[in-house]
Short mmCIF file of C-alpha atoms and ligand atoms in Angstrom, two decimals:
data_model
loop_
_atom_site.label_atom_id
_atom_site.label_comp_id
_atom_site.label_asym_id
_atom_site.label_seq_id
_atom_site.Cartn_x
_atom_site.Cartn_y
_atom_site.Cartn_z
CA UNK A 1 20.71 9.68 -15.31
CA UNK A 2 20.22 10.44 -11.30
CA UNK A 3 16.55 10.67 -10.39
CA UNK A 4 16.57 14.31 -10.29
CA UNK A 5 18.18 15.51 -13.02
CA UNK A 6 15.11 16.33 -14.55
CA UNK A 7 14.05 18.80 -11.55
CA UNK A 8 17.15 20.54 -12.35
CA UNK A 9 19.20 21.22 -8.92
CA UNK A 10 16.56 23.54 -7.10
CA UNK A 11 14.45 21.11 -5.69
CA UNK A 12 12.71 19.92 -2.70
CA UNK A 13 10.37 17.16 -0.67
CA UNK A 14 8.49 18.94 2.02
CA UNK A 15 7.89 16.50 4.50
CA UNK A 16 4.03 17.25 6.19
CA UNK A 17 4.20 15.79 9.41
CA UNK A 18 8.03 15.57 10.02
CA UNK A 19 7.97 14.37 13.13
CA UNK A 20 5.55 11.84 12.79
CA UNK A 21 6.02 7.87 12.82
CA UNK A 22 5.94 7.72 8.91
CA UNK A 23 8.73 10.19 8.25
CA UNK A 24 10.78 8.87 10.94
CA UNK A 25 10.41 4.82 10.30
CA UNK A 26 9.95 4.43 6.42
CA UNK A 27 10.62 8.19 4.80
CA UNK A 28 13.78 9.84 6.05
CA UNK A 29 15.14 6.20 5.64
CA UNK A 30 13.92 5.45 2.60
CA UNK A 31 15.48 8.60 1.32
CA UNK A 32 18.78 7.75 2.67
CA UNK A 33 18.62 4.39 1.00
CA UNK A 34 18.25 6.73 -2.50
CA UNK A 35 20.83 8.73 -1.59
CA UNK A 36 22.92 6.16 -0.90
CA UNK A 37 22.13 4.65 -4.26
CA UNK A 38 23.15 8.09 -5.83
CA UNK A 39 19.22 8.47 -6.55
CA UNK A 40 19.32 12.23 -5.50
CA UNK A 41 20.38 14.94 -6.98
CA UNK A 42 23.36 17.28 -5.07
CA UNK A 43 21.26 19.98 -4.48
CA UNK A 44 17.96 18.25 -3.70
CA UNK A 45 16.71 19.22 -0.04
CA UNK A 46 14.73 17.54 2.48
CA UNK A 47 12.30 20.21 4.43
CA UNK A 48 10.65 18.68 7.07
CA UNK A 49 8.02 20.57 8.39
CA UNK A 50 6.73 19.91 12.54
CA UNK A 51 5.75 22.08 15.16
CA UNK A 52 7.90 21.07 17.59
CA UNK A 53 10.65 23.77 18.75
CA UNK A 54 13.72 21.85 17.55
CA UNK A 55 16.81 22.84 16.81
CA UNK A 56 18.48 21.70 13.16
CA UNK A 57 20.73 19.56 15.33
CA UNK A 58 18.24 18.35 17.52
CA UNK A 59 16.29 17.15 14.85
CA UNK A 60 19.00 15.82 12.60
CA UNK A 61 20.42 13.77 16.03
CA UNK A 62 16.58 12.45 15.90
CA UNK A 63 16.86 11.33 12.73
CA UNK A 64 19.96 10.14 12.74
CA UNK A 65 18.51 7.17 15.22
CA UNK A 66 15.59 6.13 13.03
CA UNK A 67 17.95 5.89 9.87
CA UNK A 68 20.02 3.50 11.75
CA UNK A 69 17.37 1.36 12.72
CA UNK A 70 15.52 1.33 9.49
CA UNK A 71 17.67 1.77 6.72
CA UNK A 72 17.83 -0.96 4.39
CA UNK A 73 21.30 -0.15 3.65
CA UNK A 74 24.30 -0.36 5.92
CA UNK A 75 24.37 2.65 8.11
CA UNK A 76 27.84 4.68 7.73
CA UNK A 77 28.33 7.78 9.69
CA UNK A 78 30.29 9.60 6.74
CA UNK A 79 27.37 8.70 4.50
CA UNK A 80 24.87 10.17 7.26
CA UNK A 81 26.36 13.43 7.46
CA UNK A 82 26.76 13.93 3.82
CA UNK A 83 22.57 13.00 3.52
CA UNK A 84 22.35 15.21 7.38
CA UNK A 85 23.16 18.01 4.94
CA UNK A 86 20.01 17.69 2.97
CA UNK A 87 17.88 18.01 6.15
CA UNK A 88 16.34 21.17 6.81
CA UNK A 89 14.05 21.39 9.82
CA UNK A 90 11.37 24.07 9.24
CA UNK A 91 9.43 24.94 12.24
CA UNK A 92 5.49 25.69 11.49
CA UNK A 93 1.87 25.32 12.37
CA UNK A 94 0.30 23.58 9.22
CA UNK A 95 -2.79 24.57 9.86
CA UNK A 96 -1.89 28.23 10.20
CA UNK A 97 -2.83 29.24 6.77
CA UNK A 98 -0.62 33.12 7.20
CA UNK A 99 2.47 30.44 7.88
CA UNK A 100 2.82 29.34 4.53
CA UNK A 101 3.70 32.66 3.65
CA UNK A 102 6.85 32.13 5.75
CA UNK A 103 7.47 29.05 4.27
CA UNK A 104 7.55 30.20 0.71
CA UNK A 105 9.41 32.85 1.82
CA UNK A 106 11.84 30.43 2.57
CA UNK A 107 11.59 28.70 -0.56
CA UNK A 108 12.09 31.60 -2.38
CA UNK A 109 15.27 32.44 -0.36
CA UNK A 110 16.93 28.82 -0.78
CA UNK A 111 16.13 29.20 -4.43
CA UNK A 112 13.61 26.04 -4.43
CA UNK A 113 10.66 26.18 -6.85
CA UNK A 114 10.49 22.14 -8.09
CA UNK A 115 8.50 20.66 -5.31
CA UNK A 116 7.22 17.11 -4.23
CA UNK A 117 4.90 18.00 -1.18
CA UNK A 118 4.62 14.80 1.04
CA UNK A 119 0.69 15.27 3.08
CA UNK A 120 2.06 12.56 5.86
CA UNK A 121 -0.25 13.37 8.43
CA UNK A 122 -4.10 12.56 9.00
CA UNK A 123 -6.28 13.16 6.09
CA UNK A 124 -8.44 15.83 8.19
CA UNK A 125 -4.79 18.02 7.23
CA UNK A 126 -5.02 17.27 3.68
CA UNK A 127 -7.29 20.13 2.75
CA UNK A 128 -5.66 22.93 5.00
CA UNK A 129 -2.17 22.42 4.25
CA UNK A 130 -3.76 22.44 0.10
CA UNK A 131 -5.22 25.62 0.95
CA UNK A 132 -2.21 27.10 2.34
CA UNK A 133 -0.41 26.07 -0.27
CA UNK A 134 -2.39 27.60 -2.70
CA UNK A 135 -2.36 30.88 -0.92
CA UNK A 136 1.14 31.03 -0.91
CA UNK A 137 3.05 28.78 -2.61
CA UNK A 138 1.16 28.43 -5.68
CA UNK A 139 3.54 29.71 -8.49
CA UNK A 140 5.81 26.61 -7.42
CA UNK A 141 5.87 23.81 -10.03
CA UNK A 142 4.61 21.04 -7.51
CA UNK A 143 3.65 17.10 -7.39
CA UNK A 144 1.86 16.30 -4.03
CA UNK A 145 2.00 12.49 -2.80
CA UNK A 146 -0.88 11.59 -0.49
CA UNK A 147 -0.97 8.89 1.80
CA UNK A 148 -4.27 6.69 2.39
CA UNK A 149 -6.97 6.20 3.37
CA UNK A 150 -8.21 8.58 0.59
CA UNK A 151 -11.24 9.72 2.39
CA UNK A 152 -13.87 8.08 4.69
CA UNK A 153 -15.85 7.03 1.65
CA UNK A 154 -16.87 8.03 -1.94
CA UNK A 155 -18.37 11.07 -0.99
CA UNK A 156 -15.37 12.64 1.03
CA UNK A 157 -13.07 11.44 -1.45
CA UNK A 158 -14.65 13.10 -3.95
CA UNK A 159 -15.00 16.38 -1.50
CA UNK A 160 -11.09 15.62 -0.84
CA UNK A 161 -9.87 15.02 -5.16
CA UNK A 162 -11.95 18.63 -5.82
CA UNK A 163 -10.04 20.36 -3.66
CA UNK A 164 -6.85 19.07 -4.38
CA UNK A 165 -7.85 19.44 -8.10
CA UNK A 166 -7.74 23.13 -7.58
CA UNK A 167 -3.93 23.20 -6.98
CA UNK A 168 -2.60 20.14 -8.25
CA UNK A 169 -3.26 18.67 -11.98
CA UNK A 170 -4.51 15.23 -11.47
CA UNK A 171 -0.72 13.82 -13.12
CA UNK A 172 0.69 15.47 -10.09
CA UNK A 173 -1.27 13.89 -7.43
CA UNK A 174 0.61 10.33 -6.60
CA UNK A 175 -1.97 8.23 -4.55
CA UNK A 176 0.42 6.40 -2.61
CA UNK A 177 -0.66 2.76 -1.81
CA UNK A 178 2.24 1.17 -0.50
CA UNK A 179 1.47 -2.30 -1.38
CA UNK A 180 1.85 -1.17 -5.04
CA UNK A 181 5.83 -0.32 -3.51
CA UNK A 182 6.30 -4.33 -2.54
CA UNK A 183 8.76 -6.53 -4.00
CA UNK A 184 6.62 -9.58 -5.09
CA UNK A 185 3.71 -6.81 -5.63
CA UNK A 186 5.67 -6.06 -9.04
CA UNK A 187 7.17 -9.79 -9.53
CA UNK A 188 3.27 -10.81 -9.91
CA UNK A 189 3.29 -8.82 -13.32
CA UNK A 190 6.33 -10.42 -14.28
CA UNK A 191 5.61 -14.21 -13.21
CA UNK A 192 2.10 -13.68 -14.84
CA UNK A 193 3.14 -12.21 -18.31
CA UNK A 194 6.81 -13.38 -18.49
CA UNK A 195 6.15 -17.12 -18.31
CA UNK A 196 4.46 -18.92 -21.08
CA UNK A 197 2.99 -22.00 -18.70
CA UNK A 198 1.10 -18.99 -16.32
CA UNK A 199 0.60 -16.62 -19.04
CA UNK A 200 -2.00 -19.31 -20.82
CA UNK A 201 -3.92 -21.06 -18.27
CA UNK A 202 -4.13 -17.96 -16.47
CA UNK A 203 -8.30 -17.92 -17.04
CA UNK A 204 -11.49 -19.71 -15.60
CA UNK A 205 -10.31 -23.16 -17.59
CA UNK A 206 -7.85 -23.77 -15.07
CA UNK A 207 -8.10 -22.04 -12.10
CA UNK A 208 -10.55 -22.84 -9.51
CA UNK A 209 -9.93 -19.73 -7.31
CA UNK A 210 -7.65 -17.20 -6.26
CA UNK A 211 -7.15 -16.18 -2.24
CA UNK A 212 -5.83 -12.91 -1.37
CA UNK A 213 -4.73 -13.35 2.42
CA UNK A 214 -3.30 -9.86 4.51
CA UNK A 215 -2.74 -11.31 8.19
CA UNK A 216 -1.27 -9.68 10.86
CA UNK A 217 0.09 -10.19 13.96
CA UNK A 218 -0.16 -6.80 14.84
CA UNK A 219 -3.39 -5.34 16.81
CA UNK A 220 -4.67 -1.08 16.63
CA UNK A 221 -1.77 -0.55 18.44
CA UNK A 222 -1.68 3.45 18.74
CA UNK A 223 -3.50 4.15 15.93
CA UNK A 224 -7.02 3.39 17.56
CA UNK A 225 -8.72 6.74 17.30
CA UNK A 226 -8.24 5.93 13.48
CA UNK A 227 -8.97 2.53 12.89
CA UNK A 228 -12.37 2.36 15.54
CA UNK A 229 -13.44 4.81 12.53
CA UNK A 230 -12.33 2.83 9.77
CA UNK A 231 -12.01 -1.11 10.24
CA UNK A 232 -10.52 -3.75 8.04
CA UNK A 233 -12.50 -3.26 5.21
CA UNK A 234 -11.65 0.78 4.63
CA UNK A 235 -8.08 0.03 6.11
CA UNK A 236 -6.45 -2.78 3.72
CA UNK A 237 -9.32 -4.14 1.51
CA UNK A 238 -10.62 -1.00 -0.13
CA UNK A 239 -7.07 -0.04 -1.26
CA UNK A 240 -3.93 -2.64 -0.77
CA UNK A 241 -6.18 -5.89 -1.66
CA UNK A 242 -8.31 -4.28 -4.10
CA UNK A 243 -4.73 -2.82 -5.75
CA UNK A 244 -3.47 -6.60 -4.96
CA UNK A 245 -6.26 -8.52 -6.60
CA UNK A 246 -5.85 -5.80 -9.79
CA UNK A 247 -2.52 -6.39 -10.35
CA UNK A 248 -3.64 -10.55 -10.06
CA UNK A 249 -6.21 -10.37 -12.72
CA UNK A 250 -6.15 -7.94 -14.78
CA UNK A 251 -5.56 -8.56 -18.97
CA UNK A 252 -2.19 -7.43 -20.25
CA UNK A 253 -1.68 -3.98 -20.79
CA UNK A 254 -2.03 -3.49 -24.13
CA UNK A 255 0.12 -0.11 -23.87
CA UNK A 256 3.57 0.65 -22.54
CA UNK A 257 3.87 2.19 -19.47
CA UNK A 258 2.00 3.23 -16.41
CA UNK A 259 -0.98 4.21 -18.65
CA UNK A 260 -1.53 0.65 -20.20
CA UNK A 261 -1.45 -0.83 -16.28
CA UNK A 262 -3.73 1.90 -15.07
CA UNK A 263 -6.31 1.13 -17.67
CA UNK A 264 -6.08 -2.45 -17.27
CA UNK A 265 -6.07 -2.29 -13.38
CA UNK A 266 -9.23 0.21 -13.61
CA UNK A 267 -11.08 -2.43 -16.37
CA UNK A 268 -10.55 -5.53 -13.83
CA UNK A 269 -11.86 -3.16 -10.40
CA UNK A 270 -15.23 -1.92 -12.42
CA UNK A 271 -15.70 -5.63 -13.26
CA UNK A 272 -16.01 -6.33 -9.95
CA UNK A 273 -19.52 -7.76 -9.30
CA UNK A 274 -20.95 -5.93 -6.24
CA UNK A 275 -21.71 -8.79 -3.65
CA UNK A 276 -25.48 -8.75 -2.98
CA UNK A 277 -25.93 -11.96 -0.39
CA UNK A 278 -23.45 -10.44 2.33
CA UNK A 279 -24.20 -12.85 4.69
CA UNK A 280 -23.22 -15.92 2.78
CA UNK A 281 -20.34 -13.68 0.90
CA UNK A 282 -18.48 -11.91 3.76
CA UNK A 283 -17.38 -12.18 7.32
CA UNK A 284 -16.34 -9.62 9.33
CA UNK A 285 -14.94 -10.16 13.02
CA UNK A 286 -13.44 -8.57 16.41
CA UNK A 287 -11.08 -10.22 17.79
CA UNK A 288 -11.38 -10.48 21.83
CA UNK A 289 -10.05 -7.99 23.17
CA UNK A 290 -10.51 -5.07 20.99
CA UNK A 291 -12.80 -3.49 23.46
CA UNK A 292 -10.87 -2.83 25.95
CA UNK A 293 -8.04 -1.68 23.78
CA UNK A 294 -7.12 1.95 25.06
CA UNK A 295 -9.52 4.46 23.23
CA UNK A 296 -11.90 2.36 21.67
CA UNK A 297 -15.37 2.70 21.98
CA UNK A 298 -16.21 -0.10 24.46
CA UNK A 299 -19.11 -0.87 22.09
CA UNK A 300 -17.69 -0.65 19.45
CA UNK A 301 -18.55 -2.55 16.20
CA UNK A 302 -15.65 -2.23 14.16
CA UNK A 303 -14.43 -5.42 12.29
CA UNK A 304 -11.11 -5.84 12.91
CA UNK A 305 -10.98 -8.70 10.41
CA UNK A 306 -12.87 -9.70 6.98
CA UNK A 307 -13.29 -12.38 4.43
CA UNK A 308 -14.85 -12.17 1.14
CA UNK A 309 -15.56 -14.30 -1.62
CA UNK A 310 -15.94 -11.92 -5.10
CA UNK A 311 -16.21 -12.59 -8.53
CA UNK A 312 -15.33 -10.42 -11.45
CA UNK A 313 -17.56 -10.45 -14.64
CA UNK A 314 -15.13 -10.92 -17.79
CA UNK A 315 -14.60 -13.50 -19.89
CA UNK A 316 -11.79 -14.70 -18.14
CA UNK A 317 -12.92 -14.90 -14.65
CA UNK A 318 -16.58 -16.54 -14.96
CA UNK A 319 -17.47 -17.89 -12.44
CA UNK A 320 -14.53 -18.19 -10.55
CA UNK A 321 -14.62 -17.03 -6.71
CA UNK A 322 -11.91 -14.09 -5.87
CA UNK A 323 -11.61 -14.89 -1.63
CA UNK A 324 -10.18 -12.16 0.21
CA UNK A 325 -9.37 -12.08 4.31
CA UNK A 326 -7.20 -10.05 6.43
CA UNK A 327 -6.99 -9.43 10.11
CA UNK A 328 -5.53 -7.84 13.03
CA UNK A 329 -3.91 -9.78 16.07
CA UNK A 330 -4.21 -13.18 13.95
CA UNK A 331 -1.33 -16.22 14.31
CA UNK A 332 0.40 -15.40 11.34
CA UNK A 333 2.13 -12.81 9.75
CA UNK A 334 1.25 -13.23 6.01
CA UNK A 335 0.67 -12.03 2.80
CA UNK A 336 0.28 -14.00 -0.32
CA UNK A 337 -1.82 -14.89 -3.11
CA UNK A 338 -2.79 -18.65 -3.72
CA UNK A 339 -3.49 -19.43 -7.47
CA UNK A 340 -5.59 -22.61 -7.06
CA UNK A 341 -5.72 -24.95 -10.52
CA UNK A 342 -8.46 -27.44 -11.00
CA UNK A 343 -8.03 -30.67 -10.17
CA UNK A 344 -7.23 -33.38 -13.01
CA UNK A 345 -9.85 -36.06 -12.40
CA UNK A 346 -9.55 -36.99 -8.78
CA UNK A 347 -6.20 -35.44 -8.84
CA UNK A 348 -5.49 -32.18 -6.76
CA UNK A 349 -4.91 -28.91 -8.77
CA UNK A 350 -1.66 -27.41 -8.75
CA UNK A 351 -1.22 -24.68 -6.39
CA UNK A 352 1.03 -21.80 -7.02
CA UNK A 353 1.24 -19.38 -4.10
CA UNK A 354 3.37 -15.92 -4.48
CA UNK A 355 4.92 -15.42 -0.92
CA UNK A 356 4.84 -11.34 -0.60
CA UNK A 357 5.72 -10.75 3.17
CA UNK A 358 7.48 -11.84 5.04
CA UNK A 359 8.96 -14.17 3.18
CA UNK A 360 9.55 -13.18 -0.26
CA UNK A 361 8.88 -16.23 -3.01
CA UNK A 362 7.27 -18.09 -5.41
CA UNK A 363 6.24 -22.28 -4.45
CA UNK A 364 4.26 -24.05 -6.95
CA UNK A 365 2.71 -27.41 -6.08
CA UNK A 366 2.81 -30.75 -8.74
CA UNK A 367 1.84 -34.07 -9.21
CA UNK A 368 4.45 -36.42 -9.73
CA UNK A 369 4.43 -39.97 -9.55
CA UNK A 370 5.95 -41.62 -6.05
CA UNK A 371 8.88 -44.05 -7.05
CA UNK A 372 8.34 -47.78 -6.71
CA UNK A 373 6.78 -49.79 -8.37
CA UNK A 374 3.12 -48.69 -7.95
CA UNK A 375 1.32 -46.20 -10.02
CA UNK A 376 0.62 -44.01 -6.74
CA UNK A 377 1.35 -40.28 -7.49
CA UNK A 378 2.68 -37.46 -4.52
CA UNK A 379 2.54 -33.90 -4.72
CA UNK A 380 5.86 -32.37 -5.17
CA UNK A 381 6.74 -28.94 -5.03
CA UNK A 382 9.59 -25.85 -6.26
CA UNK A 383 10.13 -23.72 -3.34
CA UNK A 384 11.96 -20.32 -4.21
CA UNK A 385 12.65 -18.22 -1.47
CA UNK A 386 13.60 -15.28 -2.85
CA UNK A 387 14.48 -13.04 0.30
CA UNK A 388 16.64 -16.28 1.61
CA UNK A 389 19.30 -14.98 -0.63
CA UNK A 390 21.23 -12.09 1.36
CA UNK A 391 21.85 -10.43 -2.08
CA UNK A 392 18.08 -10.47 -2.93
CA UNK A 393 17.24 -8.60 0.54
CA UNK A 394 20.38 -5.68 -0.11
CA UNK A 395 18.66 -5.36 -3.66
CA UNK A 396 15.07 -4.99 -2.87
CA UNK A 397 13.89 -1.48 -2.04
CA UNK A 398 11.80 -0.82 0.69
CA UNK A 399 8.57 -0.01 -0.43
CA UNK A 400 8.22 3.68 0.37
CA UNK A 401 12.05 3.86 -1.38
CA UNK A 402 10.43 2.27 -4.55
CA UNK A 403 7.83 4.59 -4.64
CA UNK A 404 9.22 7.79 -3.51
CA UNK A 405 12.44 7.27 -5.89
CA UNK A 406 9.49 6.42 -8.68
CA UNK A 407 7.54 9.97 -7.82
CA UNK A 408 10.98 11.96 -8.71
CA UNK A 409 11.46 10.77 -11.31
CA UNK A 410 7.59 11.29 -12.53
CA UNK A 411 6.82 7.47 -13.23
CA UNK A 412 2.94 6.91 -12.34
CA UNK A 413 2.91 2.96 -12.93
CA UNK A 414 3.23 2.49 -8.69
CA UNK A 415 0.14 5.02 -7.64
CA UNK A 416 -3.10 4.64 -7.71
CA UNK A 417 -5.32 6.40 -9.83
CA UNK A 418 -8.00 8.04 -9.23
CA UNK A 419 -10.55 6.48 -11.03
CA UNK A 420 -9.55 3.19 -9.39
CA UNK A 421 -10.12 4.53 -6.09
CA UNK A 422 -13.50 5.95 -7.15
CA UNK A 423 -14.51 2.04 -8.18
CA UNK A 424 -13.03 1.16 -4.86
CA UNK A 425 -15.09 3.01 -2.81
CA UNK A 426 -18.19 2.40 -4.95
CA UNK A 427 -17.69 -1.43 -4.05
CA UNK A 428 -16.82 -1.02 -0.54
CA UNK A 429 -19.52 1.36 0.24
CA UNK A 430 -22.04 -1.13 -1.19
CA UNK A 431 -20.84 -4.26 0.83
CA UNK A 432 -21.33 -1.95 4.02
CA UNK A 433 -24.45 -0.81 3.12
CA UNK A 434 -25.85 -4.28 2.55
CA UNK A 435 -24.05 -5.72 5.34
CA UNK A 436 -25.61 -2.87 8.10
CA UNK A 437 -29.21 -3.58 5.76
CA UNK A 438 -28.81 -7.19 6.31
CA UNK A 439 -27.69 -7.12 10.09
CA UNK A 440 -23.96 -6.44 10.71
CA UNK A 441 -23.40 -10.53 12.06
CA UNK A 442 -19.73 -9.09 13.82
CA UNK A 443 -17.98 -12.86 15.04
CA UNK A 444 -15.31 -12.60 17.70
CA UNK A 445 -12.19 -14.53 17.18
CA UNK A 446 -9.52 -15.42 19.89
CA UNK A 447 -6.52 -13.68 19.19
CA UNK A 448 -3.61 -16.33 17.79
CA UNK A 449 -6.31 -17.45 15.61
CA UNK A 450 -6.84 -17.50 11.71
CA UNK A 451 -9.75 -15.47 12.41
CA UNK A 452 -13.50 -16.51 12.84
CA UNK A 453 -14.32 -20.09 12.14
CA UNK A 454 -17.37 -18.79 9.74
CA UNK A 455 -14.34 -17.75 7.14
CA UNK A 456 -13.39 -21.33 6.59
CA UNK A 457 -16.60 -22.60 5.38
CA UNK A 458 -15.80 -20.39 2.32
CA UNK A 459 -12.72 -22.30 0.88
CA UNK A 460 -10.06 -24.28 1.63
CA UNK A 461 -7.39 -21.93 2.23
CA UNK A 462 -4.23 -22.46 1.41
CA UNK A 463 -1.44 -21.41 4.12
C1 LIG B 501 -1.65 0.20 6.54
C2 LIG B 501 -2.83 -0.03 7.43
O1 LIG B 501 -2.04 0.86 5.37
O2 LIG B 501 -1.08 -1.07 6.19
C3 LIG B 501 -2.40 -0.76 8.69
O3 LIG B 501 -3.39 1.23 7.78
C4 LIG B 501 -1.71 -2.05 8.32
O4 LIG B 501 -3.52 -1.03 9.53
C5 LIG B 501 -0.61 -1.79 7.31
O5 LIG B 501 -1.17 -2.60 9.51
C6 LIG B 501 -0.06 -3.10 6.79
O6 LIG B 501 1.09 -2.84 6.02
P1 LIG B 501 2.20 -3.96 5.84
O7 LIG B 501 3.14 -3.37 4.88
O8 LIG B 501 2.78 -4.18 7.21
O9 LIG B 501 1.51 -5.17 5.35
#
């Protein structure tokens, strides 16, 4: 069965923000990756909405140069054209509510009424392109998917699901996060529940901690007006590491399908304890430089990297510390989790780490005893680099392909839920809090660096 065949053949993605960086670099390719795969049903159309007074063949030329560059599958002119036909540039103000009536007039003309609506512009758009929707284009049977952040905090969000809620049911709303999307994101579940020798010492009797690391080389780049407002915390901890750390320790779903995950995933983010010592329990930072990044506040205080040490209260996890860091404009580009086992005596623990980006893998770290004579033991290790294997990378969807082919087709399992990101909030909103309470302690770092100093006094972290 193609991915659409369930939307019949009169249906549509309506691209919000078509001629932004998102649609151009990960969704019009992503969408040519599924229908390259034969993921897309013949008549399903790509409306991509901008304000910009292009013509179809401007725009399609446009796009034509982004799929080339970022398509995970090899580019073929033949192919383009064919997915070119989907393409439909519609020209509109989105915040013009009156031009929504043009646009379902144009629905209504190309005989589309099974709609994804993608919101891929700033979240201050979210709520008039809703209400415009609603105005005119609300007999259309519609999922919306909704890029983060979800809100500046609790409050907003709430504000923000409210008003969505009066157009969209909440089992239409996909909260996209797109490390959910990510190869070894969805090889954790399978490594932790598909392998007897993980699956049982997966608990507080063997491990000693777990570190959740999201480095980047990257700095604010263009999107400073954004992330002065936000910061690492609301940027990558409150939803990818959070969603990360979830999928890490959470029991097995007891239930099939997306539901059973969800539940499990919210159970293991409400068990989060809220961290009440900031100072000894998180470290933000700025690395140098940041200020005189082009429109940033030149005092600002924004942390553009943080470390935390957590612990969740089950059974399982008892007293064992959950350490969390990521960073802009660090030495590294990495993300991984480290499983750290206790050691055996004076032996070192075994260390497992699951390589997300960009190397895609699994190494696990042994004991074994160094040959000769002497009773002298090594560490030894498995190294499986998955994306090594040129098959492996042609096989792996992109994220946003993952996740958009997954909305289509109506599986939930990838998105956040709502819930989750209320919990979220709740425990991000309380470290701030306490942190501004207990005096904000910002620490610069030199950019190149692993970040402040202060963040290795916390562990040991594993590389
Ligand atoms: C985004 C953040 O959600 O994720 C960015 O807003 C960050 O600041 C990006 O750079 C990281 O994504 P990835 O896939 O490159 O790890």
């Amino acid at each position: 069965m193609t991915g659409l065949e369930t939307m019949k053949n009169r249906s549509a993605i309506t691209l919000f923000g078509g001629t932004g960086d998102l649609t151009y670099r990960k969704l019009l390719p992503a969408l040519y990756n599924l229908d390259v795969l034969g993921k897309l049903d013949d008549n399903f159309k790509i409306i991509v909405i901008g304000r910009r007074a292009y013509t179809p063949e401007k725009y399609i030329e446009i796009a034509r140069d982004w799929v080339k560059e970022y398509a995970r599958t090899k580019f073929d002119n033949e192919q383009f054209e064919s997915y070119a036909q989907r393409i439909i540039y519609f020209k509109m103000d989105m915040t013009n509510e009156e031009e929504y009536k043009l646009l379902q007039d144009f629905y209504t003309f190309m005989k589309i009424d099974q709609h994804v609506y993608y919101y891929a512009v700033a979240p201050s758009f979210f709520i008039t392109i809703t209400n415009g929707l609603k105005k005119y284009c609300a007999s259309n049977n519609a999922k919306v998917i909704i890029e983060k952040p979800f809100g500046e905090n609790l409050e907003k969000a709430a504000i923000l699901n409210d008003r969505l809620a009066e157009f969209f049911g909440q089992e239409e709303i996909y909260h996209i996060d797109h490390y959910l999307g990510k190869e070894m994101i969805q090889n954790i579940l399978s490594l932790r529940f598909k392998n007897v020798i993980f699956k049982g010492i997966w608990n507080k009797d063997f491990i000693e901690n777990i570190q959740i690391t999201a480095a980047e080389t990257v700095g604010v780049g263009t999107r400073a007006s954004y992330y002065d407002k936000s910061g690492a915390l609301k940027d990558m901890v409150q939803n990818h590491l959070l969603q990360v750390l979830s999928i890490v320790a959470m029991e097995e779903p007891t239930e099939e399908g997306s539901k059973g995950i969800h539940i499990s995933q919210y159970n293991l983010l409400s068990a989060i304890k809220p961290i009440e010592d900031v100072n000894n329990n998180l470290i933000m930072g700025q690395y140098i430089g940041y200020l005189d990044e082009a429109n940033i506040d030149p005092d600002s205080k924004t942390e553009t990297y943080a470390a935390l040490k957590l612990f969740v209260d089950n059974e399982r996890w008892e007293n064992v510390p959950f350490f969390i860091r990521t960073g802009k404009r660090l030495g590294d580009r990495q993300t991984q989790v480290v499983v750290q086992f206790k050691a055996v005596g004076d032996t070192p623990g075994n260390v497992l780490i699951i390589k997300i980006q960009p190397d895609e893998g699994v190494y696990f770290q042994f004991n074994a005893k160094k040959p000769g004579t002497e009773q002298e033991l090594q560490p030894i290790s498995l190294d499986f680099c998955q994306s090594c294997i040129l098959e492996n990378r042609i096989n792996t969807p992109e994220a946003y392909e993952r996740l958009l082919g997954a909305c289509l087709v109506g599986d939930r399992s990838l998105f956040s839920q709502w819930d989750q990101i209320v919990v979220s909030w709740e425990f991000i909103n309380n470290l701030l809090e306490k942190y501004h309470k207990q005096g904000s302690l910002l620490h610069n770092y030199e950019q190149g660096s692993m970040g402040p100093i202060e963040a290795e006094k916390f562990v040991n972290w594993i590389n």
